[in-house]
CSV table of C-alpha atoms in Angstrom, one decimal:
chain,number,residue,atom,x,y,z
A,1,MET,CA,107.3,65.3,134.5
A,2,ILE,CA,110.6,67.3,135.2
A,3,ASP,CA,110.5,70.0,137.1
A,4,VAL,CA,112.4,73.0,135.8
A,5,LEU,CA,113.6,75.8,137.5
A,6,VAL,CA,114.3,79.0,134.5
A,7,VAL,CA,117.0,81.6,135.5
A,8,ASP,CA,118.0,84.6,133.7
A,9,ASP,CA,118.2,88.2,134.7
A,10,ASP,CA,116.2,88.9,131.5
A,11,PHE,CA,112.5,88.8,132.0
A,12,ARG,CA,111.7,88.1,128.5
A,13,VAL,CA,114.5,85.7,127.9
A,14,ALA,CA,113.4,83.8,131.3
A,15,GLU,CA,109.5,83.7,129.2
A,16,ILE,CA,111.0,82.7,126.1
A,17,ASN,CA,113.2,79.8,127.8
A,18,ALA,CA,110.6,78.5,129.4
A,19,LYS,CA,107.7,78.6,126.5
A,20,TYR,CA,111.0,76.1,125.0
A,21,VAL,CA,110.8,74.1,127.8
A,22,GLY,CA,106.7,73.7,128.0
A,23,LYS,CA,107.0,72.6,124.7
A,24,VAL,CA,109.1,69.7,125.0
A,25,PRO,CA,107.4,66.4,126.6
A,26,GLY,CA,107.7,65.0,129.7
A,27,PHE,CA,109.2,68.8,130.9
A,28,ARG,CA,107.4,71.4,132.9
A,29,VAL,CA,108.5,74.7,134.4
A,30,SER,CA,108.1,74.8,138.5
A,31,ALA,CA,109.3,78.4,138.8
A,32,ARG,CA,111.3,81.0,136.9
A,33,ALA,CA,114.1,83.4,139.0
A,34,HIS,CA,115.6,86.3,138.3
A,35,SER,CA,118.8,86.5,140.7
A,36,ALA,CA,120.6,83.8,142.1
A,37,ALA,CA,118.8,84.8,145.8
A,38,GLN,CA,115.8,84.0,143.5
A,39,ALA,CA,116.8,81.1,142.5
A,40,LEU,CA,118.9,79.6,145.6
A,41,ALA,CA,115.3,79.7,147.5
A,42,ALA,CA,113.1,78.3,144.9
A,43,VAL,CA,115.6,75.3,144.6
A,44,GLU,CA,115.4,74.9,148.8
A,45,ARG,CA,111.9,74.9,148.9
A,46,GLY,CA,112.5,71.3,146.6
A,47,SER,CA,110.0,70.5,144.1
A,48,VAL,CA,113.1,71.6,141.3
A,49,ASP,CA,114.6,68.8,139.3
A,50,LEU,CA,116.9,70.9,136.8
A,51,VAL,CA,118.1,74.7,136.9
A,52,LEU,CA,118.4,75.9,133.3
A,53,LEU,CA,121.0,78.9,134.6
A,54,ASP,CA,122.1,82.3,133.2
A,55,HIS,CA,125.5,82.8,134.5
A,56,TYR,CA,125.0,86.7,134.4
A,57,LEU,CA,123.2,87.2,137.4
A,58,PRO,CA,122.8,90.6,139.2
A,59,ASP,CA,123.8,89.5,142.8
A,60,ARG,CA,126.4,86.9,142.1
A,61,THR,CA,126.8,84.3,138.9
A,62,GLY,CA,125.6,81.6,138.1
A,63,LEU,CA,128.8,79.5,138.5
A,64,GLU,CA,128.6,81.5,142.3
A,65,LEU,CA,125.2,80.2,142.4
A,66,VAL,CA,125.8,76.4,141.9
A,67,HIS,CA,129.0,76.5,144.3
A,68,ARG,CA,126.6,77.9,146.8
A,69,MET,CA,124.1,74.9,145.8
A,70,ARG,CA,126.8,72.4,146.2
A,71,GLU,CA,128.0,73.8,150.0
A,72,GLN,CA,124.5,73.8,151.4
A,73,GLY,CA,123.8,70.2,149.9
A,74,HIS,CA,122.0,70.3,146.8
A,75,GLY,CA,122.3,67.8,143.9
A,76,THR,CA,120.1,69.7,141.8
A,77,ASP,CA,120.7,69.2,137.8
A,78,VAL,CA,122.1,72.7,136.1
A,79,ILE,CA,122.4,73.0,132.3
A,80,MET,CA,123.9,76.2,131.8
A,81,ILE,CA,122.4,78.7,129.1
A,82,THR,CA,124.6,81.9,128.8
A,83,ALA,CA,126.1,83.6,126.4
A,84,ALA,CA,129.6,83.6,128.5
A,85,SER,CA,131.0,81.3,126.1
A,86,ASP,CA,135.4,81.8,127.5
A,87,VAL,CA,137.0,78.8,128.4
A,88,THR,CA,137.5,79.6,132.1
A,89,THR,CA,133.7,79.6,132.1
A,90,VAL,CA,132.9,76.5,130.7
A,91,GLN,CA,135.9,75.1,132.9
A,92,GLN,CA,134.3,76.1,136.1
A,93,ALA,CA,131.5,75.0,134.8
A,94,MET,CA,132.4,71.2,134.0
A,95,ARG,CA,134.0,71.1,137.3
A,96,LEU,CA,131.2,72.2,139.2
A,97,GLY,CA,128.8,69.8,137.4
A,98,ALA,CA,127.0,71.0,135.5
A,99,LEU,CA,125.8,68.7,132.4
A,100,HIS,CA,125.4,71.0,129.3
A,101,TYR,CA,126.4,73.9,128.4
A,102,LEU,CA,124.4,76.0,126.3
A,103,VAL,CA,125.8,79.4,124.7
A,104,LYS,CA,123.1,82.2,123.5
A,105,PRO,CA,122.0,82.4,120.9
A,106,PHE,CA,121.0,79.4,121.0
A,107,THR,CA,117.7,77.7,118.6
A,108,PHE,CA,115.0,75.9,120.3
A,109,ALA,CA,115.8,72.1,118.5
A,110,ALA,CA,119.7,72.8,120.2
A,111,LEU,CA,117.7,73.5,123.8
A,112,ARG,CA,115.3,70.2,123.1
A,113,THR,CA,118.1,68.4,122.5
A,114,ARG,CA,119.8,68.8,125.7
A,115,LEU,CA,116.9,68.3,127.4
A,116,ASP,CA,115.8,65.3,125.5
A,117,SER,CA,119.8,63.8,126.8
A,118,TYR,CA,119.2,65.0,130.2
A,119,ALA,CA,116.0,62.7,130.5
A,120,ALA,CA,117.7,59.9,128.4
A,121,LEU,CA,120.0,60.0,131.4
A,122,ARG,CA,117.7,60.0,134.1
A,123,ARG,CA,116.0,57.4,132.4
A,124,THR,CA,119.0,54.7,132.3
A,125,VAL,CA,120.0,55.8,135.9
A,126,ASP,CA,116.4,54.5,136.8
A,127,ARG,CA,117.1,51.9,134.8
A,128,VAL,CA,120.0,50.6,136.0
A,129,GLY,CA,120.2,51.8,139.1
A,130,GLY,CA,116.4,49.6,139.7
A,131,ARG,CA,118.4,46.7,138.3
A,132,GLY,CA,121.4,47.0,141.1
A,133,LEU,CA,123.6,46.1,138.1
A,134,THR,CA,127.3,47.5,138.3
A,135,GLY,CA,130.6,47.4,136.0
A,136,GLN,CA,131.7,49.5,133.3
A,137,GLU,CA,129.1,48.7,130.6
A,138,GLN,CA,126.4,50.4,133.1
A,139,VAL,CA,128.7,53.0,134.0
A,140,ASP,CA,128.8,53.4,130.1
A,141,ARG,CA,125.5,53.5,129.5
A,142,ILE,CA,125.0,56.2,131.8
A,143,PHE,CA,127.9,58.6,130.3
A,144,SER,CA,126.7,57.9,126.7
A,145,ALA,CA,123.1,59.2,128.1
A,146,LEU,CA,124.5,62.8,128.0
A,147,ARG,CA,125.6,62.4,124.4
A,148,THR,CA,124.0,65.3,122.4
A,149,SER,CA,125.5,65.0,118.8
A,150,PRO,CA,123.6,62.4,116.7
A,151,ALA,CA,124.8,61.2,113.7
A,152,PRO,CA,124.2,62.7,110.0
A,153,SER,CA,120.4,62.3,108.7
A,154,ALA,CA,120.2,60.5,105.6
A,155,PRO,CA,120.7,62.8,102.4
A,156,GLY,CA,118.2,63.6,100.0
A,157,LEU,CA,114.9,63.9,102.1
A,158,PRO,CA,112.4,63.0,100.5
A,159,SER,CA,109.0,65.8,99.8
A,160,GLY,CA,107.5,66.0,102.9
A,161,HIS,CA,110.1,65.1,105.5
A,162,SER,CA,111.9,68.4,107.1
A,163,GLU,CA,115.6,68.0,108.4
A,164,PRO,CA,115.2,69.4,112.3
A,165,THR,CA,112.7,66.3,112.3
A,166,THR,CA,115.4,63.4,110.6
A,167,ASP,CA,117.6,64.5,112.8
A,168,LEU,CA,115.2,64.9,116.7
A,169,ILE,CA,114.2,61.1,115.4
A,170,CYS,CA,117.8,60.5,114.5
A,171,GLY,CA,118.8,61.7,118.0
A,172,VAL,CA,116.6,59.5,119.6
A,173,LEU,CA,117.1,56.2,118.2
A,174,HIS,CA,121.3,57.1,118.0
A,175,ARG,CA,120.9,58.1,122.1
A,176,ALA,CA,118.8,54.6,123.0
A,177,ASP,CA,120.4,51.8,124.7
A,178,HIS,CA,117.9,49.4,122.3
A,179,PRO,CA,115.7,49.1,119.5
A,180,LEU,CA,112.9,51.5,119.3
A,181,SER,CA,109.4,50.9,117.9
A,182,ALA,CA,107.6,54.0,116.3
A,183,HIS,CA,105.5,54.3,119.4
A,184,GLU,CA,108.3,54.8,121.6
A,185,VAL,CA,109.9,57.3,118.9
A,186,ALA,CA,106.2,59.5,118.9
A,187,ALA,CA,106.4,59.8,122.9
A,188,ARG,CA,110.5,60.4,122.8
A,189,THR,CA,110.2,63.0,120.5
A,190,GLY,CA,106.8,64.4,120.9
A,191,LEU,CA,105.2,63.2,117.4
A,192,SER,CA,102.3,61.8,115.9
A,193,ARG,CA,103.1,58.1,115.7
A,194,SER,CA,102.3,58.9,111.8
A,195,THR,CA,104.6,60.6,111.4
A,196,ALA,CA,107.5,58.8,113.2
A,197,GLN,CA,106.2,56.1,111.1
A,198,ARG,CA,106.5,57.8,108.2
A,199,TYR,CA,110.2,59.3,108.9
A,200,LEU,CA,111.2,56.0,110.6
A,201,ARG,CA,110.7,53.9,107.0
A,202,HIS,CA,112.5,56.4,105.0
A,203,LEU,CA,115.5,56.0,107.3
A,204,GLU,CA,115.4,52.4,107.2
A,205,GLN,CA,115.3,52.7,103.2
A,206,ALA,CA,118.6,54.5,103.3
A,207,GLY,CA,120.0,52.3,105.3
A,208,ARG,CA,120.4,54.6,109.0
A,209,LEU,CA,118.4,51.9,111.1
A,210,ARG,CA,118.4,48.9,111.3
A,211,LEU,CA,114.6,47.1,111.4
A,212,SER,CA,114.0,44.4,113.4
A,213,LEU,CA,110.5,41.9,114.4
A,214,ARG,CA,109.3,41.2,118.0
A,215,TYR,CA,106.4,38.9,117.9
A,216,GLY,CA,103.8,39.2,120.8
A,217,ASP,CA,100.7,37.8,121.8
A,218,THR,CA,98.7,38.8,119.0
A,219,GLY,CA,100.5,37.1,116.5
A,220,ARG,CA,101.5,40.5,114.3
A,221,PRO,CA,104.6,41.5,115.1
A,222,GLU,CA,105.7,44.9,116.0
A,223,HIS,CA,108.7,47.3,114.3
A,224,ARG,CA,111.3,48.1,116.2
A,225,TYR,CA,114.0,50.3,115.2
A,226,ALA,CA,118.0,50.6,115.7
A,227,TRP,CA,120.8,53.0,114.6
A,228,VAL,CA,123.1,51.8,112.3
A,229,ALA,CA,126.6,53.4,113.6
A,230,PRO,CA,128.1,54.8,109.9
């Protein structure tokens, strides 16, 4: 599980964001904070992998908090979630190492896309680091894991298919560095396996996915799907 610290000066907004995080498989809220001081104390206690950070806090700005965290040697990952959308603030966030920047107001789907890409980044880093691999290809894999813009979903969705669910599945496959089975897609999206299979079948028939078969010990092939670049 990825432990998340939700930081927002508005108690209601913090609660909404925390509920959003709780709906994404693989993530859980370890703490909430409503000021920079509370957030820093939570980070210092440990067990925080990711901070969802508002910029406008009562005691200091979110970016000042990130700068303080880095000064103290805390490498905790940060995603900015704020109404601040001026270029200067965005540039400073990038320079301080914020992995994503989400402007309020936002939808659950927008937050989930960024959390999914963050989880993909962690998996990629673990996989590459565990193998001791180096080189440009591995570096490209790590940086590409943070991409959040899925390719367009197939037009003309059949009855019973929704565009947000289609985009969610497309995003997962677009970020994957190898073909995925329906079971793996279901695990990464939080959908049921039957729902994932239904969408995967449609996307493959529409030419957005490439289907391959992998034969195991049982002799029954496993269907695996890979994204087809437009």
